[in-house]
mmCIF file of C-alpha atoms in Angstrom:
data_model
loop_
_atom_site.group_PDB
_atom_site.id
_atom_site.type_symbol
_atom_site.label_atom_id
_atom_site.label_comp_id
_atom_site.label_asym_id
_atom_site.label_seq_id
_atom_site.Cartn_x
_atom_site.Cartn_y
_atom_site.Cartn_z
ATOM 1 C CA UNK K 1 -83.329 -27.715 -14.602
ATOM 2 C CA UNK K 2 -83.710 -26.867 -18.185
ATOM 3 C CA UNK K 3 -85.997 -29.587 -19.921
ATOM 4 C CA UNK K 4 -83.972 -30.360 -23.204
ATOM 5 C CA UNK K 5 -81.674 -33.182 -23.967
ATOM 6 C CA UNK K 6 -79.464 -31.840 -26.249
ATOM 7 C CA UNK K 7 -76.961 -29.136 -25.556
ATOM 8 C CA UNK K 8 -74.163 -27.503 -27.964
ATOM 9 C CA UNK K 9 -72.700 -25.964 -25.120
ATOM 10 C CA UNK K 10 -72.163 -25.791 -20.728
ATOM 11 C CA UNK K 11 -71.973 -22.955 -18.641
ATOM 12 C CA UNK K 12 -68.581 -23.251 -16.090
ATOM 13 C CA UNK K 13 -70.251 -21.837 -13.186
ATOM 14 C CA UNK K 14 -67.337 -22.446 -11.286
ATOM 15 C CA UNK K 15 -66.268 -18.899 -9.322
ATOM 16 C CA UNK K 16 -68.580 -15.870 -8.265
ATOM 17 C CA UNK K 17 -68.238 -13.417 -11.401
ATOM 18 C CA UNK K 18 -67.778 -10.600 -9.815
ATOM 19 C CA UNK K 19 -64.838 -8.469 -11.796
ATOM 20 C CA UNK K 20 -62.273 -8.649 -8.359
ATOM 21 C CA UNK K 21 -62.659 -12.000 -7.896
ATOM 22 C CA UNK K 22 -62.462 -12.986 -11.604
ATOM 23 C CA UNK K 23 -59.143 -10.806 -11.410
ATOM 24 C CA UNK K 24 -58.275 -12.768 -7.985
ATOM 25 C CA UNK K 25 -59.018 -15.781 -10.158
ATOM 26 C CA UNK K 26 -56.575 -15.348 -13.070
ATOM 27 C CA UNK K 27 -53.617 -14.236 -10.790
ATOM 28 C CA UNK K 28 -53.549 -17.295 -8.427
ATOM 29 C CA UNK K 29 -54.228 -19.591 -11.258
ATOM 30 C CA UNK K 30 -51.654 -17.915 -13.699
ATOM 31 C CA UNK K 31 -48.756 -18.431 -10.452
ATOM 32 C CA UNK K 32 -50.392 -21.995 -9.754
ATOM 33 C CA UNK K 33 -49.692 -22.567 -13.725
ATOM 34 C CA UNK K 34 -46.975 -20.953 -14.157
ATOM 35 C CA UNK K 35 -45.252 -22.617 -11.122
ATOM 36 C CA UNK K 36 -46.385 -26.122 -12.074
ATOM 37 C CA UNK K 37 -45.217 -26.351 -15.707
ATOM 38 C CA UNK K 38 -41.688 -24.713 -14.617
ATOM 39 C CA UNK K 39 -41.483 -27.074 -11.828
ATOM 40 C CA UNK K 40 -42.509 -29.902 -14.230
ATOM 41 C CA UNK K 41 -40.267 -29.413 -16.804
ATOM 42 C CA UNK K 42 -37.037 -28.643 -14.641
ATOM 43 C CA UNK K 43 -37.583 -32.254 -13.764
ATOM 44 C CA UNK K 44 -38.391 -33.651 -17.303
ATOM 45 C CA UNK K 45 -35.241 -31.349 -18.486
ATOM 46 C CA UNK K 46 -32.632 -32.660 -15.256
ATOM 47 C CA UNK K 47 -33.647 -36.426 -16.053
ATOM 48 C CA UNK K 48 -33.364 -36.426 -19.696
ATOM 49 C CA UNK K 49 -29.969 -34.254 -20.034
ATOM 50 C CA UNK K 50 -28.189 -36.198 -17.064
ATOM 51 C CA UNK K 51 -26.844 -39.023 -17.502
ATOM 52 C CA UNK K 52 -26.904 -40.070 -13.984
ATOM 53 C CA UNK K 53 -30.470 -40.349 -13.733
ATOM 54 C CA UNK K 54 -30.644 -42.450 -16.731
ATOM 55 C CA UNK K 55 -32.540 -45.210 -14.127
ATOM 56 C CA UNK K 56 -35.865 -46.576 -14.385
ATOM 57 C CA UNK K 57 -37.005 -44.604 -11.097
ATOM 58 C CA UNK K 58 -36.099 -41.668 -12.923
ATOM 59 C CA UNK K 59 -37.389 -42.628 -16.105
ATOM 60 C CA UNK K 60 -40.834 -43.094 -14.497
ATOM 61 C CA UNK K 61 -40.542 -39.786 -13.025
ATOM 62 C CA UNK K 62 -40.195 -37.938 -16.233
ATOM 63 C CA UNK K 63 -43.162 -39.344 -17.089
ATOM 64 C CA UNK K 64 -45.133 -38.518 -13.723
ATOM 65 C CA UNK K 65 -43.760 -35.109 -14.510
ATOM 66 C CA UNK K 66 -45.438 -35.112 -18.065
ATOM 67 C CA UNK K 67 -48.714 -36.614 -16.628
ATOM 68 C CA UNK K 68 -49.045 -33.791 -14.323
ATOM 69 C CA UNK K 69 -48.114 -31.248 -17.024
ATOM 70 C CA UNK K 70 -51.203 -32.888 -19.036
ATOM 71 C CA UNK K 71 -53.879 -33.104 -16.412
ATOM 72 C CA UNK K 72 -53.441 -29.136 -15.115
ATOM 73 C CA UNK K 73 -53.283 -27.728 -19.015
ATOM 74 C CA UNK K 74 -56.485 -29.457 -19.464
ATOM 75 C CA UNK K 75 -58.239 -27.543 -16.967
ATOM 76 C CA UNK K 76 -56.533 -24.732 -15.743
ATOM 77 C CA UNK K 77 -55.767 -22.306 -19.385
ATOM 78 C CA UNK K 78 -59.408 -22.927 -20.047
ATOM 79 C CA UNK K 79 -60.780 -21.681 -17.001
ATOM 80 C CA UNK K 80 -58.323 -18.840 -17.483
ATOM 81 C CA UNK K 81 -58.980 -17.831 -20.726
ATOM 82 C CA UNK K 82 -62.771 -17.685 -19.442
ATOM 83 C CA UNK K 83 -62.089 -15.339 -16.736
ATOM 84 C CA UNK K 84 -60.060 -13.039 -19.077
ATOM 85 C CA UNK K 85 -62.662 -12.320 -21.503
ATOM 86 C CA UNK K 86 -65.660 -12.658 -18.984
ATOM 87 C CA UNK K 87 -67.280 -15.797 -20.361
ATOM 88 C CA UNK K 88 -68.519 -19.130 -18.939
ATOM 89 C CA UNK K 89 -69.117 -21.132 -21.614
ATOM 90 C CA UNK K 90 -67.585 -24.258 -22.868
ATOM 91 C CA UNK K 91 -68.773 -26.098 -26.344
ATOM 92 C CA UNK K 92 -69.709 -29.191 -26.315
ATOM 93 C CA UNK K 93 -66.404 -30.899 -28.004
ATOM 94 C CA UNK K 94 -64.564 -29.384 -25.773
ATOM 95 C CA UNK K 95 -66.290 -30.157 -22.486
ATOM 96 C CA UNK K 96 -66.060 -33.979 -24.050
ATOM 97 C CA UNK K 97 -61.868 -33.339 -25.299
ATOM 98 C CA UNK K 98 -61.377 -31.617 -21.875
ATOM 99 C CA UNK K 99 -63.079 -34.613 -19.886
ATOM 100 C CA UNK K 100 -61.192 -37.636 -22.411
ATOM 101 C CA UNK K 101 -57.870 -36.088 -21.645
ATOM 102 C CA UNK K 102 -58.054 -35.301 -17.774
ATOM 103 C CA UNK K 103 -59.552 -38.509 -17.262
ATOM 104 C CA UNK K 104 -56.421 -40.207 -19.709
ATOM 105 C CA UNK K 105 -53.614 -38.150 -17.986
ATOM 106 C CA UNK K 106 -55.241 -39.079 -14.442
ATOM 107 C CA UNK K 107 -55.657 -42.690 -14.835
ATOM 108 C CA UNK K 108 -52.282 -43.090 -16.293
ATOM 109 C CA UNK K 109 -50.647 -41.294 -13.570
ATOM 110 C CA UNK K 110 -52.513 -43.983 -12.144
ATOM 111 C CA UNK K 111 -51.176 -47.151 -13.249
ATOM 112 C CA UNK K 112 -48.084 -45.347 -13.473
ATOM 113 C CA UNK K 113 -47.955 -44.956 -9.557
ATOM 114 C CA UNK K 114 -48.381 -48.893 -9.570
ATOM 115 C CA UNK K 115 -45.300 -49.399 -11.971
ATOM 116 C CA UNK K 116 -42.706 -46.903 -9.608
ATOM 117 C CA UNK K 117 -44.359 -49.024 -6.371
ATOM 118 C CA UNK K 118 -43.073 -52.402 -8.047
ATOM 119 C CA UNK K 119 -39.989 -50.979 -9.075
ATOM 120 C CA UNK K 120 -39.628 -49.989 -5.535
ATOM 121 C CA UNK K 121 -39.832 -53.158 -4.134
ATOM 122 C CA UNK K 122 -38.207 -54.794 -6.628
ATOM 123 C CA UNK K 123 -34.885 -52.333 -5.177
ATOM 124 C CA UNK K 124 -35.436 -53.019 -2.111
ATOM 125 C CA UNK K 125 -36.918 -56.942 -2.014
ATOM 126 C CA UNK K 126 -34.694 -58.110 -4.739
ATOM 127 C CA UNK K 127 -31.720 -55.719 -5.238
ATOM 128 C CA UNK K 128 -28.985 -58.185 -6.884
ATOM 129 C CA UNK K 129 -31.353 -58.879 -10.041
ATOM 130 C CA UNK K 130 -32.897 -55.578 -9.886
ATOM 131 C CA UNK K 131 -30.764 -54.697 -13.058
ATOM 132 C CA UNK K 132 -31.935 -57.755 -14.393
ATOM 133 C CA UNK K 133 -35.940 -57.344 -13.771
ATOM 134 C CA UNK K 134 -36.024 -53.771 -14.506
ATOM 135 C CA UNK K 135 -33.829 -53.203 -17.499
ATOM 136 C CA UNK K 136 -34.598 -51.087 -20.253
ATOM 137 C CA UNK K 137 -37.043 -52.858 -22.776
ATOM 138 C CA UNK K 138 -39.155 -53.977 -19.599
ATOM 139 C CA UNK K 139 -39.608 -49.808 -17.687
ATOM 140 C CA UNK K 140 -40.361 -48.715 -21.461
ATOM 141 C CA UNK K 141 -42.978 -51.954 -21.661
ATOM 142 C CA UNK K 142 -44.265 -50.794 -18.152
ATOM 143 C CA UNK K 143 -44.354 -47.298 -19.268
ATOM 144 C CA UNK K 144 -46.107 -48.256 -22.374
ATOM 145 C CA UNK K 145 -48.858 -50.004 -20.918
ATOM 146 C CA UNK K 146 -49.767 -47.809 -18.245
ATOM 147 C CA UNK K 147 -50.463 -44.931 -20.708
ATOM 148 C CA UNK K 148 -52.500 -47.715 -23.126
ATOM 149 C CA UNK K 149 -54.226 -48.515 -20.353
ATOM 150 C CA UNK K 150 -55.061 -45.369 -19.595
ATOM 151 C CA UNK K 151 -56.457 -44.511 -22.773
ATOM 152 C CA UNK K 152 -58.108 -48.023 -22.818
ATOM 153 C CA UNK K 153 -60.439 -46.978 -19.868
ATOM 154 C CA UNK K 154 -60.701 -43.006 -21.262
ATOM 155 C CA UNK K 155 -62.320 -44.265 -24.139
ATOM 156 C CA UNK K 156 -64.349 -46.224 -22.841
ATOM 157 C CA UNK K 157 -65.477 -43.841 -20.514
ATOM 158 C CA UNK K 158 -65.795 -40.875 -22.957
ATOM 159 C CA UNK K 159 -67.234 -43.306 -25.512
ATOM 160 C CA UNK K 160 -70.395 -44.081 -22.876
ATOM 161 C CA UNK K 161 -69.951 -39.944 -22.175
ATOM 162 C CA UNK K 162 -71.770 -39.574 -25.479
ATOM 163 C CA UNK K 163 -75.255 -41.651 -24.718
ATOM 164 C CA UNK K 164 -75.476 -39.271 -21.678
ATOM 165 C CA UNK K 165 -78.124 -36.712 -22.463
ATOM 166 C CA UNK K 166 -78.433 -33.945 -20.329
ATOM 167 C CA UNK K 167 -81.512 -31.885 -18.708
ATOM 168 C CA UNK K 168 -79.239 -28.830 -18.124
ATOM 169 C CA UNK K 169 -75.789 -26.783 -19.661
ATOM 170 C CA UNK K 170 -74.877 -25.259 -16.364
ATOM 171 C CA UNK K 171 -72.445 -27.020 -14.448
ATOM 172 C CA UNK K 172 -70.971 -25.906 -10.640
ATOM 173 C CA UNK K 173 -67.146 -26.326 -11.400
ATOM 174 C CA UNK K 174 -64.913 -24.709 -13.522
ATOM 175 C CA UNK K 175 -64.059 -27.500 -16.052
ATOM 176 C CA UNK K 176 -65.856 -30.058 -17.108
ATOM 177 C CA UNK K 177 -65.963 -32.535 -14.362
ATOM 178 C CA UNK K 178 -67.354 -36.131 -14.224
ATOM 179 C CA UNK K 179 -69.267 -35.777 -11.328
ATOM 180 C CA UNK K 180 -70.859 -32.420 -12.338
ATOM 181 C CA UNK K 181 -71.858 -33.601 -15.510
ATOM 182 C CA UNK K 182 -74.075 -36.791 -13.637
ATOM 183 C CA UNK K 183 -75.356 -34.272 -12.023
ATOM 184 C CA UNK K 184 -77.217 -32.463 -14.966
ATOM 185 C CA UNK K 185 -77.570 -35.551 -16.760
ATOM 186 C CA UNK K 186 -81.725 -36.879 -17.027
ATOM 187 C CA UNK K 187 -82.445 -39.740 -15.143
ATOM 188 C CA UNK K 188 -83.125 -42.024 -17.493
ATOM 189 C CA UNK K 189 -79.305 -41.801 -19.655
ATOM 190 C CA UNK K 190 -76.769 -41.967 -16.860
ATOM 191 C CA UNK K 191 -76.819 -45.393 -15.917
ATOM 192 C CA UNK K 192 -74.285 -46.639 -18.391
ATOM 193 C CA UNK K 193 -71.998 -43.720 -17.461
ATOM 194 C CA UNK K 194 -72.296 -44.705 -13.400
ATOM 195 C CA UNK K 195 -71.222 -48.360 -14.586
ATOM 196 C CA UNK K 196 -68.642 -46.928 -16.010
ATOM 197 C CA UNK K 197 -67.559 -45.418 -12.841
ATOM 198 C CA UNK K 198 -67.983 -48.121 -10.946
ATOM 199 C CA UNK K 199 -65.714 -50.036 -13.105
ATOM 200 C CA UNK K 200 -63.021 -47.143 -12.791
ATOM 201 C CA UNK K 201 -63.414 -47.385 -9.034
ATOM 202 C CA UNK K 202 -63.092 -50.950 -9.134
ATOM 203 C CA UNK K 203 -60.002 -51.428 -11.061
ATOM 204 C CA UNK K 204 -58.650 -47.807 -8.714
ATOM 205 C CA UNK K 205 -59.319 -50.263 -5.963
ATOM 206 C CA UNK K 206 -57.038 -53.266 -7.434
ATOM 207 C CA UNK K 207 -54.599 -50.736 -7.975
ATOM 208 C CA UNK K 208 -54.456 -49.419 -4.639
ATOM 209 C CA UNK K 209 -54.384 -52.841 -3.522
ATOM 210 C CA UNK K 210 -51.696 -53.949 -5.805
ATOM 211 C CA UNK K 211 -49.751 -50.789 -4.053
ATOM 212 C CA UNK K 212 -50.332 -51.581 -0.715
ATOM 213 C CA UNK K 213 -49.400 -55.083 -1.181
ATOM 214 C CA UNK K 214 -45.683 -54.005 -2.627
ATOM 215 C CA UNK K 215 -45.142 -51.397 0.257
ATOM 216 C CA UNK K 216 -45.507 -54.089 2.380
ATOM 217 C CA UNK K 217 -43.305 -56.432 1.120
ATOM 218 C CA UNK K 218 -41.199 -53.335 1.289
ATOM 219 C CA UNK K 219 -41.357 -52.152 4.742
ATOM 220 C CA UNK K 220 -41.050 -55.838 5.928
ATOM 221 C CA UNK K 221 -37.412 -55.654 3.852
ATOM 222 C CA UNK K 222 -36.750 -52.474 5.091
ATOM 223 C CA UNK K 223 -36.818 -53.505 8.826
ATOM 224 C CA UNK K 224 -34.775 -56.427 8.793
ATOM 225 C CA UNK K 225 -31.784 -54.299 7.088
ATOM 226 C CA UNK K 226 -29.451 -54.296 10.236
ATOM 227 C CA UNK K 227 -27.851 -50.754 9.592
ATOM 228 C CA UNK K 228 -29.535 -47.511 10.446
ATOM 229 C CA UNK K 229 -27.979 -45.890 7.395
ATOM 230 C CA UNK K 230 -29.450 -48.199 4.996
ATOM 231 C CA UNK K 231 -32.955 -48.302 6.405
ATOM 232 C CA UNK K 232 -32.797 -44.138 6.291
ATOM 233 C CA UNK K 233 -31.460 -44.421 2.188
ATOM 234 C CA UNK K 234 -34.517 -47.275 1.904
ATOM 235 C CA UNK K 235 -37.398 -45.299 3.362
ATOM 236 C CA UNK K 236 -35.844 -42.089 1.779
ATOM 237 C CA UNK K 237 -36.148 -43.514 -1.593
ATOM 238 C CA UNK K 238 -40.022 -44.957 -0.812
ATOM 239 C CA UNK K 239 -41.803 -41.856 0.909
ATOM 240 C CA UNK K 240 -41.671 -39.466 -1.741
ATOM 241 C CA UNK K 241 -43.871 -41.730 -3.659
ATOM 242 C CA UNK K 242 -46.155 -42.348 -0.676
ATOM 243 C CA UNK K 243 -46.698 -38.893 0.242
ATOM 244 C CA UNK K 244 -47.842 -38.607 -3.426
ATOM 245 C CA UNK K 245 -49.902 -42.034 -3.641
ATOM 246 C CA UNK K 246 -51.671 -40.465 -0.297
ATOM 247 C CA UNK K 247 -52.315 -36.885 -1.810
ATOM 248 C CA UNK K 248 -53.596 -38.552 -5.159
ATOM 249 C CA UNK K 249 -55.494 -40.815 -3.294
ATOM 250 C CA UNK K 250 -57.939 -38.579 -0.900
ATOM 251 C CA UNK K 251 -58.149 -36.054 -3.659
ATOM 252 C CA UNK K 252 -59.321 -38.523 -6.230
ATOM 253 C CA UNK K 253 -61.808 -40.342 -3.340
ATOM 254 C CA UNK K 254 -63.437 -36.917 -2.193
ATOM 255 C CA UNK K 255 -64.198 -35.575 -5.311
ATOM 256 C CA UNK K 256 -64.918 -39.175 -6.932
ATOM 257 C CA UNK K 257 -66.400 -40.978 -4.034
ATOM 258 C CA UNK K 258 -68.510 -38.260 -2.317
ATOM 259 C CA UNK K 259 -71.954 -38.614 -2.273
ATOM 260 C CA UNK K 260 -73.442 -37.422 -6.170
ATOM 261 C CA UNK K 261 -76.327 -34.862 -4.765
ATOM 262 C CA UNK K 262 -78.402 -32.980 -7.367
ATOM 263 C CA UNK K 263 -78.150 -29.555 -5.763
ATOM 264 C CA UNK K 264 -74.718 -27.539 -6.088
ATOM 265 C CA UNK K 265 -72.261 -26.971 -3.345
ATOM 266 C CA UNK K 266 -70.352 -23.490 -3.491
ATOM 267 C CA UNK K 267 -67.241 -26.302 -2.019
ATOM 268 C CA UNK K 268 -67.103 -28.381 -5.068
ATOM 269 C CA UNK K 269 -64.770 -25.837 -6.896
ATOM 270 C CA UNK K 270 -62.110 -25.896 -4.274
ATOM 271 C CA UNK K 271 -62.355 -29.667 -3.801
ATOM 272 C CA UNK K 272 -61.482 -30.150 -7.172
ATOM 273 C CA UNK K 273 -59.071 -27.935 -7.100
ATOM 274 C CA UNK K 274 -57.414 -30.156 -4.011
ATOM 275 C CA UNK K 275 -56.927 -32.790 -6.675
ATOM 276 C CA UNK K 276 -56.593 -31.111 -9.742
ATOM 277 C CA UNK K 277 -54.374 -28.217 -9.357
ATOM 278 C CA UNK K 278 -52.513 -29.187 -6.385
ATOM 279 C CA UNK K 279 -51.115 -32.469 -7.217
ATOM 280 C CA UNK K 280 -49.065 -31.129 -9.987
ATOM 281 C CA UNK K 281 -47.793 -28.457 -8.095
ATOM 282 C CA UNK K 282 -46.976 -30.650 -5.379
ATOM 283 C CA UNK K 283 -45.741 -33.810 -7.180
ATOM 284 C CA UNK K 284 -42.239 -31.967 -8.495
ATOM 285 C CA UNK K 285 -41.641 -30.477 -4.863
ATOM 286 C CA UNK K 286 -42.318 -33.679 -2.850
ATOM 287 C CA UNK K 287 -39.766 -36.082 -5.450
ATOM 288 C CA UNK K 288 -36.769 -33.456 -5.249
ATOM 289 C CA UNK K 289 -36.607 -31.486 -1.840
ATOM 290 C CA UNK K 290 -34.693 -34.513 -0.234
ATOM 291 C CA UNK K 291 -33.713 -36.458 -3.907
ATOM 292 C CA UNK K 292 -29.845 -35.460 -3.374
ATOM 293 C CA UNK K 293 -29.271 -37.018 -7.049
ATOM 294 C CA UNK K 294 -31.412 -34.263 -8.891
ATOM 295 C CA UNK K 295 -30.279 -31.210 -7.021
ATOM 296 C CA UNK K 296 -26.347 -32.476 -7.711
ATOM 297 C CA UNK K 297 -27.536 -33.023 -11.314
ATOM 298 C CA UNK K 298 -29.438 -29.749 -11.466
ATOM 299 C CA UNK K 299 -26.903 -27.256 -10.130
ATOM 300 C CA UNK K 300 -24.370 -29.835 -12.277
ATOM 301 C CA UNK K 301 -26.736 -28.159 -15.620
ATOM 302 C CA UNK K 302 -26.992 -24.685 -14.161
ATOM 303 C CA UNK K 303 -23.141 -24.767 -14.244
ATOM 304 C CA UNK K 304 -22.893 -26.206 -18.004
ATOM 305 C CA UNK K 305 -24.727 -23.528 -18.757
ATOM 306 C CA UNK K 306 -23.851 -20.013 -17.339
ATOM 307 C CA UNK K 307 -20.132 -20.626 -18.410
ATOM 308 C CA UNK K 308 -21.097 -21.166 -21.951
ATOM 309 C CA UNK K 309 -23.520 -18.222 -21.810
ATOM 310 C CA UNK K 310 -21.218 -16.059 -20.236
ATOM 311 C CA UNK K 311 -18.192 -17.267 -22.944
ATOM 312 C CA UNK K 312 -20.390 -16.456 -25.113
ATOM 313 C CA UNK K 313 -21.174 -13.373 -24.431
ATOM 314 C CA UNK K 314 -18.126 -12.830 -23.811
ATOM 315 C CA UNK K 315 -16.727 -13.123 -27.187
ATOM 316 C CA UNK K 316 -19.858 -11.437 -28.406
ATOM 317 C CA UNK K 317 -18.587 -8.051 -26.553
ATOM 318 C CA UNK K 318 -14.858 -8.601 -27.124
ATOM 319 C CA UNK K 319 -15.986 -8.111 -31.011
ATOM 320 C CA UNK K 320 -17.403 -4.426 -30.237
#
């Protein structure tokens, strides 16, 4: 490693730069990007122009949606840009900005997950007062906190980020990654940054917990509902949000939880990927193949729409 402590800028050594594969590079990330924010925001658009998904299980979805948006335009128009004009390097600021935000827009996805799985079982354990529990002023309190909490633990982390000093400036990933950035650190500066993590993987852990706890109290309500129809509407509603607490979940724990190894793994990239690309992608796909409620209110907006663009351009050419 380099011997100096001080660095005013990293090297992303994150993909072979050869010029195919850096072409390879930009065209699966640009669809990946490209895909994710359109995906995204059809669901942020559907939930805040419908009026039928004016619930707090949609509300929180919007802002999973805008989480996800977050976390993958940290990372992925950086890495882009990069590629396009056939550079690796990263200042300092904005390896520190690109690590504060992922780590904000991942940890409140976080406690966000933990919100929708107690609104869950509220809906399911205690549906006659659910309108009562969950009303408006409490999902936008719930909402509230888990993005303050969020940035609580960001800063903290970040803040700690800056006692770190660092032996090297090349780092094996292609944005700024927590783990990658241990791995250059000296010896003798990181220790306040691992308690850091530890702290983050504690409080992950109570999270999870808190999680597994609700689903179940869940599943135990779900199987003594005597109807077949209403245990199918029950688990219908609940395993979208599983399948994405499980993706979240094993991406976070092999890219956080692995063992920290001073020598660089050409795999690293493509694990983080696993949890950093695909979970936005994924997210909007898994919540509205089998949601009936947003496709009816999506096609219900496609059709507001082409009528009053074709009128319009209707009246536009009767004028010629």
């Amino acid at each position: 490693m380099e011997n100096q402590s001080r660095v005013d800028e990293f090297l992303l050594h994150g993909f072979p730069d050869t010029e195919e594969l850096r072409m390879v590079h930009i065209l699966i990330f640009l669809i990946i990007y490209l895909m994710a924010l359109i995906e995204n925001l059809i669901i942020i658009t559907v939930i805040v122009c419908s009026h039928q998904l004016h619930s707090p299980m949609y509300f929180f979805l919007a802002n999973l949606s805008f989480q996800d948006l977050g976390s993958i335009s940290v990372t992925v128009p950086k890495s882009m840009l990069n590629s396009l004009m056939n550079t690796e390097t990263i200042s300092y600021p904005g390896c520190l900005s690109q690590v504060f935000f992922f780590v904000f827009f991942v940890m409140s996805h976080f406690f966000l997950l933990v919100v929708m799985a107690y609104d869950r079982y509220v809906a399911i354990c205690n549906p006659l007062h659910y309108e009562m529990i969950m009303n408006k002023k409490t999902c936008i309190q719930m909402v509230t906190s888990a993005w303050m909490a969020g940035l609580f633990y960001t800063t903290l982390y970040t803040g700690n980020l800056f006692m770190v000093k660092f032996c090297s400036r090349i780092i094996n990933q292609f944005f700024c990654e927590i783990p990658q950035l241990l791995k250059i650190s000296c010896s003798d500066s990181y220790f306040v940054e691992v308690w850091a993590l530890i702290f983050g993987s504690c409080l992950a852990f109570i999270q999870f917990a808190l999680i597994a706890f609700s689903y179940v109290q869940i599943f135990r309500a779900v199987f003594k509902i005597p109807s077949t129809q209403g245990k199918q509407k029950a688990f219908s509603t609940c395993l979208p949000h599983l399948i994405v607490i499980c993706l979240f979940v094993v991406s976070g724990t092999l890219a956080y939880l692995c063992p920290t190894s001073t020598s660089s793994s050409a795999l690293d990239p493509f694990l983080s990927i696993f949890y950093c690309v695909i979970p936005p992608l994924m997210n909007p796909l898994i919540y509205s193949m089998r949601n009936k409620e947003i496709k009816m209110a999506l096609w219900k907006l496609i059709l507001n729409i082409c009528p009053n663009f074709l009128c319009k351009n209707h009246s536009q050419f009767q004028l010629f």
